[in-house]
Every structure is written in structure tokens, then in C-alpha cells.
Short mmCIF file of C-alpha atoms in Angstrom, two decimals:
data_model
loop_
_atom_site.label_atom_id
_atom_site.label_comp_id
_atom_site.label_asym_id
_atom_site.label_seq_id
_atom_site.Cartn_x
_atom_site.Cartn_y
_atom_site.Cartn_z
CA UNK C 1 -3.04 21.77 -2.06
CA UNK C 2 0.62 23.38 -1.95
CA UNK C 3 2.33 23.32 1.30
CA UNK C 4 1.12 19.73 2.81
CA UNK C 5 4.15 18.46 5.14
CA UNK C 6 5.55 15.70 3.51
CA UNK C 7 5.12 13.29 7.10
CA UNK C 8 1.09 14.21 7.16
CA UNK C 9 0.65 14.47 3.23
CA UNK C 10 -2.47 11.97 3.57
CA UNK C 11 -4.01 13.05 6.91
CA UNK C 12 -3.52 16.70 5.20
CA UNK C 13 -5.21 15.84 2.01
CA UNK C 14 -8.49 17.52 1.41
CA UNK C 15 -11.22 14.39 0.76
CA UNK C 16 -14.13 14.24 -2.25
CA UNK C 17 -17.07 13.28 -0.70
CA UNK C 18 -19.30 11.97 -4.02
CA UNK C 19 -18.45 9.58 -6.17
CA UNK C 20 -18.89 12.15 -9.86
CA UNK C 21 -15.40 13.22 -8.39
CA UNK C 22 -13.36 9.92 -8.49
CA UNK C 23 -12.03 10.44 -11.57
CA UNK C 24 -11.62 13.74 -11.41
CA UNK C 25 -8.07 14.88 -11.55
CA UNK C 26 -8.13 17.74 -9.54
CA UNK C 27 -8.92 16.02 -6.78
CA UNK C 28 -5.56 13.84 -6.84
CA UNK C 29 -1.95 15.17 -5.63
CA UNK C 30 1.44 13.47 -6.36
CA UNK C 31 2.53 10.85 -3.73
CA UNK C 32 5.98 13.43 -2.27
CA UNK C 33 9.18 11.83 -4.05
CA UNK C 34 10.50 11.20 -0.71
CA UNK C 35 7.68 8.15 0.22
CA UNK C 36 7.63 4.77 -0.43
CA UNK C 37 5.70 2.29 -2.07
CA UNK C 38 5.11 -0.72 0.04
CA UNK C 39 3.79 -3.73 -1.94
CA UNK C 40 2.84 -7.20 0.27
CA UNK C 41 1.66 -10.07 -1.51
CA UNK C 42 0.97 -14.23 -1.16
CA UNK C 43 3.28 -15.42 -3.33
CA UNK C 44 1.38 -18.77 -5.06
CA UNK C 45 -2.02 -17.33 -4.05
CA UNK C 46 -3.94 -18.42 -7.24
CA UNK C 47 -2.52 -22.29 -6.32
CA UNK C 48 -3.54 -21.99 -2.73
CA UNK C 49 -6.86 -20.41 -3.20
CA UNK C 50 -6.98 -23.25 -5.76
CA UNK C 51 -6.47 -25.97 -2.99
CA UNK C 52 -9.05 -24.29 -1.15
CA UNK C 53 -7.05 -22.10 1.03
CA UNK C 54 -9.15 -19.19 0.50
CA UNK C 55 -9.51 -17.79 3.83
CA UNK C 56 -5.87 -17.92 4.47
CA UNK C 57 -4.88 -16.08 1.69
CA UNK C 58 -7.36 -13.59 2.33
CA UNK C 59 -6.07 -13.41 5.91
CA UNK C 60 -2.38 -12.63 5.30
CA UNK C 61 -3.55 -10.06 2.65
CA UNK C 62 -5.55 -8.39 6.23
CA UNK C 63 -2.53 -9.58 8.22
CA UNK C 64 -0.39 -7.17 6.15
CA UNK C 65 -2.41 -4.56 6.81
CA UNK C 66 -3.19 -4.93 10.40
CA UNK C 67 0.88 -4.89 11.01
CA UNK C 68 1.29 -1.68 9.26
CA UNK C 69 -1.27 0.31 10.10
CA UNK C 70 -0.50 -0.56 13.82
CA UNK C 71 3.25 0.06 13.05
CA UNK C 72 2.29 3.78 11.67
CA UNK C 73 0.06 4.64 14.52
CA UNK C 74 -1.58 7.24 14.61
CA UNK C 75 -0.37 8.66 11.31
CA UNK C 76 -2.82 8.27 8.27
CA UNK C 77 -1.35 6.49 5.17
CA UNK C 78 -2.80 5.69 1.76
CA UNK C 79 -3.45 2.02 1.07
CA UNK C 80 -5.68 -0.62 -1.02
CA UNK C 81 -6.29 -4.53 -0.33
CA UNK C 82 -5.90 -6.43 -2.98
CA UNK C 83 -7.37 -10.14 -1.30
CA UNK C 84 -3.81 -11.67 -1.08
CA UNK C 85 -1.56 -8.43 -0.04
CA UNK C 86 -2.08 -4.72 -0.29
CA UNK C 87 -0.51 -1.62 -1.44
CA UNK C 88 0.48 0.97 0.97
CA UNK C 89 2.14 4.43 0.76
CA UNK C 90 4.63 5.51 3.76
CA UNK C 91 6.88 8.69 4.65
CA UNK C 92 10.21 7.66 5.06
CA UNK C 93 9.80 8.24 9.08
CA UNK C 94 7.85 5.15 9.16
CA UNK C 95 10.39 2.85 7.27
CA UNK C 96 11.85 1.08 10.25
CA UNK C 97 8.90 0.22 11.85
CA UNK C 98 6.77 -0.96 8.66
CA UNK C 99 9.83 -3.06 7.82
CA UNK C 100 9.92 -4.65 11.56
CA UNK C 101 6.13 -5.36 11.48
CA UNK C 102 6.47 -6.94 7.71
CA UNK C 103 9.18 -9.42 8.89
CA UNK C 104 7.00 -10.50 11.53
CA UNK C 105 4.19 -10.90 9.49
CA UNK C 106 5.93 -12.61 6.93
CA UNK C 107 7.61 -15.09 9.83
CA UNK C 108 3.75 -15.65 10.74
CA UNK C 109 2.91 -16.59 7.14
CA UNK C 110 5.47 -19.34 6.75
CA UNK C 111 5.22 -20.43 10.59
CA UNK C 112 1.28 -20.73 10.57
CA UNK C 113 0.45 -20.98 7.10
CA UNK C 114 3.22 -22.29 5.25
CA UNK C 115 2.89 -19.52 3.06
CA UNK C 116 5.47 -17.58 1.49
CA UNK C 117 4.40 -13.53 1.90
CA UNK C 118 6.64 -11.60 0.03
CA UNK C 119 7.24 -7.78 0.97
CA UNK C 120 9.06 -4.93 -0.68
CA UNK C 121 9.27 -1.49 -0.71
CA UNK C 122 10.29 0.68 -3.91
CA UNK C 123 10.78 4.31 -3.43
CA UNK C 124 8.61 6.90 -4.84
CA UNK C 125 12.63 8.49 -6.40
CA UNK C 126 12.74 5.87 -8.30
CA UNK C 127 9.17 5.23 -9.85
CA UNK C 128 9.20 9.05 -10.81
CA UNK C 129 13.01 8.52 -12.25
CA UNK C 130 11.45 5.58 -14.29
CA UNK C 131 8.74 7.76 -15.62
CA UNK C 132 6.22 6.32 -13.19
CA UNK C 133 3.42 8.71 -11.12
CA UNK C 134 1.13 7.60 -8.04
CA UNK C 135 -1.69 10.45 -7.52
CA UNK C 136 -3.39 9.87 -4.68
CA UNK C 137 -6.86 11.02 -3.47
CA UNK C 138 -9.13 10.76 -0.34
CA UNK C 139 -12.52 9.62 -1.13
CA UNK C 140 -14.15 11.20 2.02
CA UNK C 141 -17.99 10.35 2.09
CA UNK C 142 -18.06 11.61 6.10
CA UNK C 143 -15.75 12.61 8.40
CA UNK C 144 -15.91 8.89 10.15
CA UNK C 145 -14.82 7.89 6.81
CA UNK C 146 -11.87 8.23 4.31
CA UNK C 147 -10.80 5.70 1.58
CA UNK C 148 -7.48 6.37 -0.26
CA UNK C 149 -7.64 6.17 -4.18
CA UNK C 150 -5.10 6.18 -6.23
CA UNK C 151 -4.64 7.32 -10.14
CA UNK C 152 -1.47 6.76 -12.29
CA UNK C 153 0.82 3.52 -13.37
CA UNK C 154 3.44 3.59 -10.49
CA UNK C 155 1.67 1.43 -8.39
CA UNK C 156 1.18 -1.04 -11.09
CA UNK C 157 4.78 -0.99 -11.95
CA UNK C 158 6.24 -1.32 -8.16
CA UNK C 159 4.13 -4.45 -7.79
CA UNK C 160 5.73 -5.82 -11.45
CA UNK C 161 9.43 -5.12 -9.66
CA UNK C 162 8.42 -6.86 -6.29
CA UNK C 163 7.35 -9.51 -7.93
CA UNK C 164 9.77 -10.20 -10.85
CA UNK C 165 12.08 -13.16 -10.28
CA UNK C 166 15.10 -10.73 -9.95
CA UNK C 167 13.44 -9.53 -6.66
CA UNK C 168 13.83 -12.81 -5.23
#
């Protein structure tokens, strides 16, 4: 798996295809130092959903990803929903126009939904300077299909620095 471009790591990852091999290692490269970690998220989620504002959550947490993927076409990036935001992985190429489509989206989520959506990015430099990995796999069950998956505690700890008070 040496020698993927840094721009097209993803779209140049080889995929798995059954699901004995998501926990396989081997199958699982490190994210290249020079990406970012792109965390969205409702901020207050567990309050709305609380009030009954399920579906919006849920529909800024698509929003997000609708935005960026659009803002990245046609490149292939790595990302998981997580119901009130994602998780995405980006070259540094796309960094303009992710952060363009985020500030839209997060305009729409206060102007439509009164809903804060907070955004941040973290680089990939400094997770792996904290001591932090993100190994990321393509679970590829057919070639209409590819799912990123992701092993290590970088992701974990980028969302914990978005969302700590000292982000604000």
C-alpha cells in the first residue's frame, strides 16, 4: 500500500470486501500527516432530540455531509455519520472549499433551525504529535459500494478538542 498520492489516498485504497476482515489490521493504512480531521456536530443535540426535534438533528448531521461531499467533488474522502454531525477526513487541497460549505451549513442551522452546528478541523500533524493515530480502511462489499472504517483513538480525541469549551 506504499506509494498512494497523498490527494487520492482514499480513492487509492485497496477495499475488504467481507466482513472477517474489519478488524483486521492489515487492511488499515495511516490517514497521511498532511490531512485533516473534520469533526461537525449539533451542539445541544441530546436537549433537542429531547424536545422532540429528532428529525432536525438528524438532518444537520446529513446536512454536513451533503455540503462536503459536494464541496470535494469528485474526490473520494473517508467519513462516518454520527446522527447529529459526522467525521470526515480531507487532503489539505480541499480545505478552502470544505470550510466555505461548513459556514454555510452552519448559517443554515441557526437561520432554519435555530441550532447551533459547530465545525472544526484538527490536523492529522497534530493528532500524530499528541500521540494520536487514525487508520483508515475501505470496506468494499462491490465495486458500487465502499464504506470508510476507521481504527485508532485520533478520531475520538479530535472530536474531545472540537468540542471542549476552550474551542468555543
Amino acid at each position: 500500500m506504499m506509494g498512494l498520492s497523498s490527494a487520492t489516498f482514499y480513492e487509492q485504497l485497496p477495499g475488504f470486501s467481507t466482513f472477517q476482515d474489519f478488524y483486521r489490521v492489515k487492511w488499515y493504512v495511516p490517514l497521511p500527516v498532511d490531512w485533516f480531521v473534520v469533526i461537525t456536530d449539533v451542539a445541544g443535540s441530546t436537549r433537542a432530540i429531547q424536545a422532540g426535534r429528532y428529525k432536525d438533528v438528524n438532518s444537520l448531521g446529513v446536512a454536513s455531509i451533503v455540503g462536503l461531499l459536494n464541496a470535494v467533488k469528485p474526490l473520494q474522502i473517508p467519513y462516518v455519520f454520527g446522527g447529529d454531525g459526522a467525521t470526515f477526513c480531507i487532503p489539505p487541497s480541499c480545505r478552502p472549499a470544505v470550510e466555505a460549505a461548513l459556514v454555510g451549513t452552519r448559517q443554515m442551522a441557526k437561520e432554519s433551525f435555530d441550532l447551533e452546528l459547530r465545525i472544526g478541523m484538527v490536523p492529522m500533524a497534530r493528532l500524530q504529535g499528541d500521540g494520536y493515530r487514525v487508520l483508515v480502511g475501505k470496506f468494499q462489499p462491490s465495486s458500487q459500494y465502499h464504506q470508510a472504517m476507521f481504527l485508532g483513538d485520533g478520531l475520538g480525541y479530535a472530536e474531545e478538542l472540537i468540542k471542549s469549551p476552550a474551542a468555543d
